PDB file of C-alpha atoms in Angstrom:
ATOM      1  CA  UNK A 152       4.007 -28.616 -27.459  1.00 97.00           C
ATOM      2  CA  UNK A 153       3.899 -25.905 -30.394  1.00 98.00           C
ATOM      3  CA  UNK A 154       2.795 -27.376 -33.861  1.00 98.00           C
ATOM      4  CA  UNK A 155       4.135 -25.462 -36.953  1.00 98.00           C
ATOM      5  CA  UNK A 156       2.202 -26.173 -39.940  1.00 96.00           C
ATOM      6  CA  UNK A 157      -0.516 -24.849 -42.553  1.00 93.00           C
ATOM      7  CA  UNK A 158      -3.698 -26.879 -43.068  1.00 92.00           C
ATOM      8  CA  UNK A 159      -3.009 -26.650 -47.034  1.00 91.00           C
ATOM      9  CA  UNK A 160       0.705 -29.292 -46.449  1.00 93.00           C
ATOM     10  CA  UNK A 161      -0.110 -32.800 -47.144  1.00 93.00           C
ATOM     11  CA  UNK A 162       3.399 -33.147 -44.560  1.00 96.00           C
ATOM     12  CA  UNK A 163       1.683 -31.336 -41.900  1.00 97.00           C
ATOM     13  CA  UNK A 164      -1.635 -32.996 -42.135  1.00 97.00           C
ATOM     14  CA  UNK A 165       0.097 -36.114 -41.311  1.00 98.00           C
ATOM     15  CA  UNK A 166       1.230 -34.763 -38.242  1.00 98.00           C
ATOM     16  CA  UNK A 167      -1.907 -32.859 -37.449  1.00 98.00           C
ATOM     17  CA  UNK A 168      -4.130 -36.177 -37.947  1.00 98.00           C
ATOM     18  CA  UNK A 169      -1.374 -38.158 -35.678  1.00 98.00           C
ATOM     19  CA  UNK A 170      -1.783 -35.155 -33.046  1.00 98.00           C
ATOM     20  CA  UNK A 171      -5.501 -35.683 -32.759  1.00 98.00           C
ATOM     21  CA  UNK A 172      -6.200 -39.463 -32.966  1.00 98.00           C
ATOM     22  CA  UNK A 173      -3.818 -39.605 -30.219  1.00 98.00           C
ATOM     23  CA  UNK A 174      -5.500 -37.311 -28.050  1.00 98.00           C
ATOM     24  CA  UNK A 175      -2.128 -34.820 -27.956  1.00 98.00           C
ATOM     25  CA  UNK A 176      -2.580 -30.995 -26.863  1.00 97.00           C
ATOM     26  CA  UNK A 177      -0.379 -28.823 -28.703  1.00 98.00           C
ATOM     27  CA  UNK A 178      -0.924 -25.179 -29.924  1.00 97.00           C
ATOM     28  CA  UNK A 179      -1.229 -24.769 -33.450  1.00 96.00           C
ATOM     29  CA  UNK A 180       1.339 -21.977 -35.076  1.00 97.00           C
ATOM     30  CA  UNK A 181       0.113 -21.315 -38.884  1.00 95.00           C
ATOM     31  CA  UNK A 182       2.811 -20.665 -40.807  1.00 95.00           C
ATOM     32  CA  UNK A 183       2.251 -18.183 -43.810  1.00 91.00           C
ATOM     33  CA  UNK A 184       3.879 -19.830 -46.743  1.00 88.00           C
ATOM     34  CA  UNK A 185       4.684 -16.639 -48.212  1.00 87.00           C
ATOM     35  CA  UNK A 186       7.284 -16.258 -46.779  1.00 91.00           C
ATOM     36  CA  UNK A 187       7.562 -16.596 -42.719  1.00 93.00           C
ATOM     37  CA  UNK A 188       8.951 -19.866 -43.542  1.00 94.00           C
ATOM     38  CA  UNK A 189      12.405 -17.770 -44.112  1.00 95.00           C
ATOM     39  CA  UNK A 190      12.097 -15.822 -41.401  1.00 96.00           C
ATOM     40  CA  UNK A 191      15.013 -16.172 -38.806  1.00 96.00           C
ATOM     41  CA  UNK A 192      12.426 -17.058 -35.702  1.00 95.00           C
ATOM     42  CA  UNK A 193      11.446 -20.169 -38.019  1.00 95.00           C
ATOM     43  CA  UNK A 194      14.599 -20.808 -39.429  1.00 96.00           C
ATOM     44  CA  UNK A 195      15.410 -21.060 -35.705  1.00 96.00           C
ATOM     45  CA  UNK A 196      13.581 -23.909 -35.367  1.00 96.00           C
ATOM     46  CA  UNK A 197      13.848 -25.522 -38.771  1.00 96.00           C
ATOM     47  CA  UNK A 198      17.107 -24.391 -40.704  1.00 96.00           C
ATOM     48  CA  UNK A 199      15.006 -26.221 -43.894  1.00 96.00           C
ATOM     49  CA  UNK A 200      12.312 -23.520 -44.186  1.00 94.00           C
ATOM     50  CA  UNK A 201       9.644 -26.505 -44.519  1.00 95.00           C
ATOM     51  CA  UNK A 202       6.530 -27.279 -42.447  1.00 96.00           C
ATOM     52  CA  UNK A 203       5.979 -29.210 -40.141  1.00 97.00           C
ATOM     53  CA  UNK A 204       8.013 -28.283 -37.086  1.00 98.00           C
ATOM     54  CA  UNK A 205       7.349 -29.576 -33.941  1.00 98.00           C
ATOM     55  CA  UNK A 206       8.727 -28.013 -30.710  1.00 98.00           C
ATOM     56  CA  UNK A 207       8.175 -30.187 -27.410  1.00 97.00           C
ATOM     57  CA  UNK A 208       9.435 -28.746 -23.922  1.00 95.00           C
ATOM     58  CA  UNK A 209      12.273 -27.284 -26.808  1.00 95.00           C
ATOM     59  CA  UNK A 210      13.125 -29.719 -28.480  1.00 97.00           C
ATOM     60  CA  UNK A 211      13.273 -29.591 -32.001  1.00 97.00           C
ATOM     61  CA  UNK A 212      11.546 -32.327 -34.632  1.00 97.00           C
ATOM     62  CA  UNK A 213      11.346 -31.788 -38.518  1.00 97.00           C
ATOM     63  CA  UNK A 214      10.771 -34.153 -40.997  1.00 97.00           C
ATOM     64  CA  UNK A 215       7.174 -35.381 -40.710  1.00 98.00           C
ATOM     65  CA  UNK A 216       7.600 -39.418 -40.824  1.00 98.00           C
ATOM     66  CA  UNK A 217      10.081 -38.604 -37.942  1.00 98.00           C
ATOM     67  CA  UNK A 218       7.948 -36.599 -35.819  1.00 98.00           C
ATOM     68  CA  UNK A 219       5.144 -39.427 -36.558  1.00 98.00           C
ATOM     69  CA  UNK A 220       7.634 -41.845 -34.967  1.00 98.00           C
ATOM     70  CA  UNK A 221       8.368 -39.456 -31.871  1.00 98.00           C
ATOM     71  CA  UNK A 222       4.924 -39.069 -31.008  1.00 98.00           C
ATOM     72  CA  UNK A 223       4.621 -42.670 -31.132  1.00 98.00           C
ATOM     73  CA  UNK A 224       7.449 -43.144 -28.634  1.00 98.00           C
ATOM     74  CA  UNK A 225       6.387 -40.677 -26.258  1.00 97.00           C
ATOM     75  CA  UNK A 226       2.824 -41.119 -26.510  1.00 97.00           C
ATOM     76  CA  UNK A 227       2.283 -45.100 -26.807  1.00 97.00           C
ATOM     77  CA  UNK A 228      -1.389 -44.693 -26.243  1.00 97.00           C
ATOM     78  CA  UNK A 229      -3.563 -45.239 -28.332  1.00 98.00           C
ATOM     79  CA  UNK A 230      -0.914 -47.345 -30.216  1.00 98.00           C
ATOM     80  CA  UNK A 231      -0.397 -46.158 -33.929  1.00 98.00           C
ATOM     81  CA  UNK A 232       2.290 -48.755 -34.802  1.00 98.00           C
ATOM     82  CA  UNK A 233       1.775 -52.827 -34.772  1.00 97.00           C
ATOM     83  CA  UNK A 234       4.436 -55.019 -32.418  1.00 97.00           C
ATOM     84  CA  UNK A 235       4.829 -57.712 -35.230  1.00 98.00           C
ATOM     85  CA  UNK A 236       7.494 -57.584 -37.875  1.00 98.00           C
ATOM     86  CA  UNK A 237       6.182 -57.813 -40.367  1.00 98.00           C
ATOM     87  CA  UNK A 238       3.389 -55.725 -39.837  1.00 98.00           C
ATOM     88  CA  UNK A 239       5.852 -52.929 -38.869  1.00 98.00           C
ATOM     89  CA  UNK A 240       7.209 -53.447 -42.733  1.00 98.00           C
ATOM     90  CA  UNK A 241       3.741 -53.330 -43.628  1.00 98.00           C
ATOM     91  CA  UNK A 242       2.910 -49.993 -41.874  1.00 98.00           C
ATOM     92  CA  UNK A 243       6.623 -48.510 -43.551  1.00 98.00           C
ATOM     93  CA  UNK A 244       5.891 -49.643 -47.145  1.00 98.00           C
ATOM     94  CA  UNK A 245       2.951 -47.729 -47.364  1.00 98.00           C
ATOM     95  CA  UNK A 246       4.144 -44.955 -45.921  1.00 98.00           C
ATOM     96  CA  UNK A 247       7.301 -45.034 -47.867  1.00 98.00           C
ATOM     97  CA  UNK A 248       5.757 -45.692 -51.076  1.00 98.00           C
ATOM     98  CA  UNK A 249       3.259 -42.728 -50.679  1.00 98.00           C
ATOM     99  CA  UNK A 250       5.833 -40.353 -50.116  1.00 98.00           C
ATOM    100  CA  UNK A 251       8.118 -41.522 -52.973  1.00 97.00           C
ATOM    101  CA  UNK A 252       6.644 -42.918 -55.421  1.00 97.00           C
ATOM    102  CA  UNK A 253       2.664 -41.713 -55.075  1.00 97.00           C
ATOM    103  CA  UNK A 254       3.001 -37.972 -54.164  1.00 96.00           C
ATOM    104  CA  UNK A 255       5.411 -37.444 -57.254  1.00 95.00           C
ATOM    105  CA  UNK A 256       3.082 -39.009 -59.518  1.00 96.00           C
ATOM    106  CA  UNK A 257      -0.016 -37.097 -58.597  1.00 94.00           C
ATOM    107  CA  UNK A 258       1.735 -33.752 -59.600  1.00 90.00           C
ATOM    108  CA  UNK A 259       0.937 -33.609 -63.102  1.00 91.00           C
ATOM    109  CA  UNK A 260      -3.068 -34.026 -62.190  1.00 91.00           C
ATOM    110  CA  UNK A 261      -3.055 -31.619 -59.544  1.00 88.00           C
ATOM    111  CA  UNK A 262      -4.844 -28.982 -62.122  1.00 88.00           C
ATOM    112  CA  UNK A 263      -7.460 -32.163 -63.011  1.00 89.00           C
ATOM    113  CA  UNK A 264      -8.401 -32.280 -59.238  1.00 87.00           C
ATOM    114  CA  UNK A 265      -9.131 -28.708 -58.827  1.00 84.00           C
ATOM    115  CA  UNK A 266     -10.950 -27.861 -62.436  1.00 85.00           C
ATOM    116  CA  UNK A 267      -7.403 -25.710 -63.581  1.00 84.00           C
ATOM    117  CA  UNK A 268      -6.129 -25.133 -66.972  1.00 84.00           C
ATOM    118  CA  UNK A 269      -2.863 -26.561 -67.849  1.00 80.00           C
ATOM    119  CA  UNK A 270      -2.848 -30.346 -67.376  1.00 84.00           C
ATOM    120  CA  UNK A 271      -0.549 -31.752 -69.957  1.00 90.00           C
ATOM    121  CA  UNK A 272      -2.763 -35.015 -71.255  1.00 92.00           C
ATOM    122  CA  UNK A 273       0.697 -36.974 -71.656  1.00 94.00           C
ATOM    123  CA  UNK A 274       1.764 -35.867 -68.575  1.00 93.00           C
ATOM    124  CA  UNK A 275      -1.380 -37.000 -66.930  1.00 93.00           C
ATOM    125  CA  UNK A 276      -1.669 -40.104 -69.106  1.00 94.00           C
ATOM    126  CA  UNK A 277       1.825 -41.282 -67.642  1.00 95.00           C
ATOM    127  CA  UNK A 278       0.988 -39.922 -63.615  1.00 95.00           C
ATOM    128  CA  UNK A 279      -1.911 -42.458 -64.326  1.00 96.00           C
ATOM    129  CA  UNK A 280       0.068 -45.534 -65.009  1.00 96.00           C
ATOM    130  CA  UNK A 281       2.251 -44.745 -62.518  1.00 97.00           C
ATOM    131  CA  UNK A 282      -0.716 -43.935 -59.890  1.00 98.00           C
ATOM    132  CA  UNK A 283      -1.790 -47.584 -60.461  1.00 98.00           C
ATOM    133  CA  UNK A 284       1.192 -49.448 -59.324  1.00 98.00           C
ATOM    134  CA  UNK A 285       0.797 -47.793 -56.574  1.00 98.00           C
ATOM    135  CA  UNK A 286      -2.518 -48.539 -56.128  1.00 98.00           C
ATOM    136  CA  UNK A 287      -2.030 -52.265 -56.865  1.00 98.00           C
ATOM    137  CA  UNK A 288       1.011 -52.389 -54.332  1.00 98.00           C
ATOM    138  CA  UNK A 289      -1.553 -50.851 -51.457  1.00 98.00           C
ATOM    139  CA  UNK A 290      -4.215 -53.221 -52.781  1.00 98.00           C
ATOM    140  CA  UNK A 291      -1.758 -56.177 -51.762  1.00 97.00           C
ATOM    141  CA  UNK A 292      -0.478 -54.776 -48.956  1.00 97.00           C
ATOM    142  CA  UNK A 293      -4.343 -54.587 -47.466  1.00 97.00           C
ATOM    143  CA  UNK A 294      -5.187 -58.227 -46.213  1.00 94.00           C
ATOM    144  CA  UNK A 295      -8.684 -58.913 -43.986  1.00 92.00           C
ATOM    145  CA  UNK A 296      -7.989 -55.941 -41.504  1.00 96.00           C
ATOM    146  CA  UNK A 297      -9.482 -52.685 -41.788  1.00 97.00           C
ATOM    147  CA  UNK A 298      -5.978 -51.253 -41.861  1.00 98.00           C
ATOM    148  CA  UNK A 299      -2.339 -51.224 -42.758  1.00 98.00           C
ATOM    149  CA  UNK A 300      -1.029 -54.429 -40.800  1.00 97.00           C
ATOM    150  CA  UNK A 301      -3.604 -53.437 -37.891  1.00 98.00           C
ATOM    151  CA  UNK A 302      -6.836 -53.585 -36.737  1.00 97.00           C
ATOM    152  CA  UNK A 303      -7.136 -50.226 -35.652  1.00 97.00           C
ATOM    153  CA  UNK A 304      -5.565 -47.032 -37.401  1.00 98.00           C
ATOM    154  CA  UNK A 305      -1.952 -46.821 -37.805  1.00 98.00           C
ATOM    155  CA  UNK A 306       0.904 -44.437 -38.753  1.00 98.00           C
ATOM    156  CA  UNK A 307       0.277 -45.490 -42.533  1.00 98.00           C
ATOM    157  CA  UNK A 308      -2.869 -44.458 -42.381  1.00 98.00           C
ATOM    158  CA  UNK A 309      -2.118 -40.468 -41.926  1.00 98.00           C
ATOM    159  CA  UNK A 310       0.423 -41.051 -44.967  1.00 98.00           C
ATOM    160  CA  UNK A 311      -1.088 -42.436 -47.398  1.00 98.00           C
ATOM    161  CA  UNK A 312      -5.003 -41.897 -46.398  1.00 97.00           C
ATOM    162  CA  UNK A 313      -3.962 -38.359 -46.849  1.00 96.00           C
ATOM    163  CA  UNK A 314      -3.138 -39.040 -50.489  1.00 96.00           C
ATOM    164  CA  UNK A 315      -5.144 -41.365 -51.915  1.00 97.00           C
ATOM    165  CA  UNK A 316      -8.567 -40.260 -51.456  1.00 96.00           C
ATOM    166  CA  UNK A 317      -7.882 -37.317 -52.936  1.00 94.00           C
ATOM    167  CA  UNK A 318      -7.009 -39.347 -56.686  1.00 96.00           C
ATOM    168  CA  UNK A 319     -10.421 -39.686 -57.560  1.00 95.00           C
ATOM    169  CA  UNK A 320     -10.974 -36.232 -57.903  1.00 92.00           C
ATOM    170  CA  UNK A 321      -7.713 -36.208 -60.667  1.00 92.00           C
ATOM    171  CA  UNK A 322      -9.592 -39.091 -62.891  1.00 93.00           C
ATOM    172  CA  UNK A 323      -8.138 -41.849 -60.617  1.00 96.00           C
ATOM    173  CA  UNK A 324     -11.074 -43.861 -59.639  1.00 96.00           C
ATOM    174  CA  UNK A 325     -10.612 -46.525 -57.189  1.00 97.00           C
ATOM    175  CA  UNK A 326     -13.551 -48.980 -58.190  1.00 96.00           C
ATOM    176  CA  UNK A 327     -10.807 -51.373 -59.774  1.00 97.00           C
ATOM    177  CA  UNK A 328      -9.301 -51.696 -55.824  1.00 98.00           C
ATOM    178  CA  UNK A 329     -12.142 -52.836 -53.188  1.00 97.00           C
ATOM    179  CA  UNK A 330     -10.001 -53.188 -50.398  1.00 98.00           C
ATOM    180  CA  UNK A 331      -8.307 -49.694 -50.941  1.00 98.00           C
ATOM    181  CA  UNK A 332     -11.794 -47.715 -51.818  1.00 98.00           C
ATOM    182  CA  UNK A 333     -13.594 -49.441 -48.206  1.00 98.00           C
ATOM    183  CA  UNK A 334     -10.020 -48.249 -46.541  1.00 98.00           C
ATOM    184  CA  UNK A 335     -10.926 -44.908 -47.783  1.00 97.00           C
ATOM    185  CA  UNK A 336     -14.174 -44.653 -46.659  1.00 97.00           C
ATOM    186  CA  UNK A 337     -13.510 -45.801 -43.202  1.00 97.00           C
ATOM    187  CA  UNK A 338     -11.034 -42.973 -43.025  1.00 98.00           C
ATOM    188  CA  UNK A 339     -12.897 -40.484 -44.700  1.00 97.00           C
ATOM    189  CA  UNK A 340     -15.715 -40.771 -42.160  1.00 97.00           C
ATOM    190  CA  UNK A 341     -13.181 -40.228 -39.004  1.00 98.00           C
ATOM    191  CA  UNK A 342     -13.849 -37.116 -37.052  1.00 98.00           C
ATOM    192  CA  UNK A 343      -9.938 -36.617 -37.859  1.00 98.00           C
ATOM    193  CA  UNK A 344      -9.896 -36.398 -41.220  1.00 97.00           C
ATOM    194  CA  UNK A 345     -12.944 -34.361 -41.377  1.00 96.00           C
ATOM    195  CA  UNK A 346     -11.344 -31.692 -39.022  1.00 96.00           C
ATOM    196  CA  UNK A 347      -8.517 -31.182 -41.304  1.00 96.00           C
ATOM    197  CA  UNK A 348      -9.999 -30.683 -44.600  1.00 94.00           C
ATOM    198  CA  UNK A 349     -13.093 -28.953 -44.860  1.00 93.00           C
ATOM    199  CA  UNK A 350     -14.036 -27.014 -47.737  1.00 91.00           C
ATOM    200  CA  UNK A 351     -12.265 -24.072 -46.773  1.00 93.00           C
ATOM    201  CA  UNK A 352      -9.138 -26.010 -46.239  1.00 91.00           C
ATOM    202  CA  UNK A 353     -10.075 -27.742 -49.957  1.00 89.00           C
ATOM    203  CA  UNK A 354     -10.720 -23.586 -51.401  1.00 90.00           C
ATOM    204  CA  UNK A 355      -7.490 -22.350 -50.059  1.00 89.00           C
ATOM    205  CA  UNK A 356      -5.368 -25.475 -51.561  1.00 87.00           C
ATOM    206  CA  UNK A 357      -7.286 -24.703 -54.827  1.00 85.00           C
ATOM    207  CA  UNK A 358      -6.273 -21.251 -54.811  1.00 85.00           C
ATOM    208  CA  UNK A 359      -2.283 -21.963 -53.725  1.00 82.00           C
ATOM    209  CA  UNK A 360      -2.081 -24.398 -56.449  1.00 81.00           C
ATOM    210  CA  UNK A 361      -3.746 -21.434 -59.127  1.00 80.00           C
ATOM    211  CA  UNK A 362      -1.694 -19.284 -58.038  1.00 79.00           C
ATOM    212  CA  UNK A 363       1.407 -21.645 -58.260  1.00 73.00           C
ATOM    213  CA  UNK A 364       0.310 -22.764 -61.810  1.00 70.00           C
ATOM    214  CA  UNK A 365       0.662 -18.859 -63.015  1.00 69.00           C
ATOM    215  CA  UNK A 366       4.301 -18.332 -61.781  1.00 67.00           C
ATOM    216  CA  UNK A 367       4.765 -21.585 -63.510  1.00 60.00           C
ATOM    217  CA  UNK A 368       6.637 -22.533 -60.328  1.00 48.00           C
ATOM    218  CA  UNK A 369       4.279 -25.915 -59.778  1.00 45.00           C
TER     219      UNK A 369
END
């Protein structure tokens, strides 16, 4: 199993975290953002020039909440997704609601989280609002179990746990949401989640989004 990704892709941290909670080996393939994603050996394998790509004894996954699901399937052990239905909705809204309606909403405070000039205060103001309805939704959504619909880690977790502990460092502070801030923490402090952001990991997201910021491309 080849793993196509770059340790700076919220997407393909997903997949990586997934990967290594479930005990998977793969070989990693870093792919340079500046451009090898348009190269015709990648394009090959992902006609969408976008990270992550999984290839497994050749066949072909992209989109990262589908390769989350295929790894599931094939690897059942440890299980990442609840048997109960409504648990299973449970597990999707978060993950759903991360990817649409959280990760567009941090945008405008990506410059607050990593000290950069250019953060439009309205901008921000407005991310902030919208931030906190997500925040309230995942507040519900957590009941008495450590997890999303689960007492042990689930495919929500590499979604949104991804995400969300990052908002404090954009002004977001999570003190108003007990449930979310101890879901946090417990993730936090996984070997996981350590292993795929460490400071150098944090450094060379800081200095993609700088560089981003001066092409006015973010």
């Amino acid at each position: 199993m080849k793993f196509y990704h770059h340790p700076i892709s919220p997407n393909s941290r997903r997949v990586w975290i997934t990967l290594l909670e479930k005990g998977i080996s793969f070989e990693e393939v870093e792919v340079n953002l500046d451009g090898e994603q348009f190269k015709p050996e990648f394009l090959a394998i992902n006609p969408f020039h976008r990270i992550p790509a999984l290839v497994d004894d050749g066949f072909h996954m992209v989109e990262s909440l589908a390769i989350l699901d295929y790894l599931e399937a094939k690897y059942p052990t440890p299980a990442m997704l609840p048997t109960d239905a409504k648990d299973i909705g449970i597990v999707r809204m978060a993950q759903l609601a991360t990817v649409h309606e959280l990760m567009p909403a941090i945008i405008p405070l990506t410059p607050v989280m990593f000290d950069l000039p250019g953060a439009d205060p309205e901008k921000v103001e407005r991310s902030k609002q919208k931030i906190s309805t997500v925040l309230k939704f995942f507040e519900g959504l957590l009941d008495n179990r450590p997890f999303f619909g689960s007492d042990s880690i689930t495919l929500a977790e590499p979604v949104a746990g991804t995400i969300v502990p990052w908002l404090p460092w954009g002004g977001v502070s999570l003190s108003e949401y007990p449930k979310l801030s101890a879901w946090c923490d417990r993730l936090t402090a996984r070997p996981t989640w350590q292993k795929t952001q460490t400071p150098e990991i944090i450094e060379a997201i800081k200095s993609r989004v700088a560089a981003m910021m001066a092409k006015k491309s973010w």
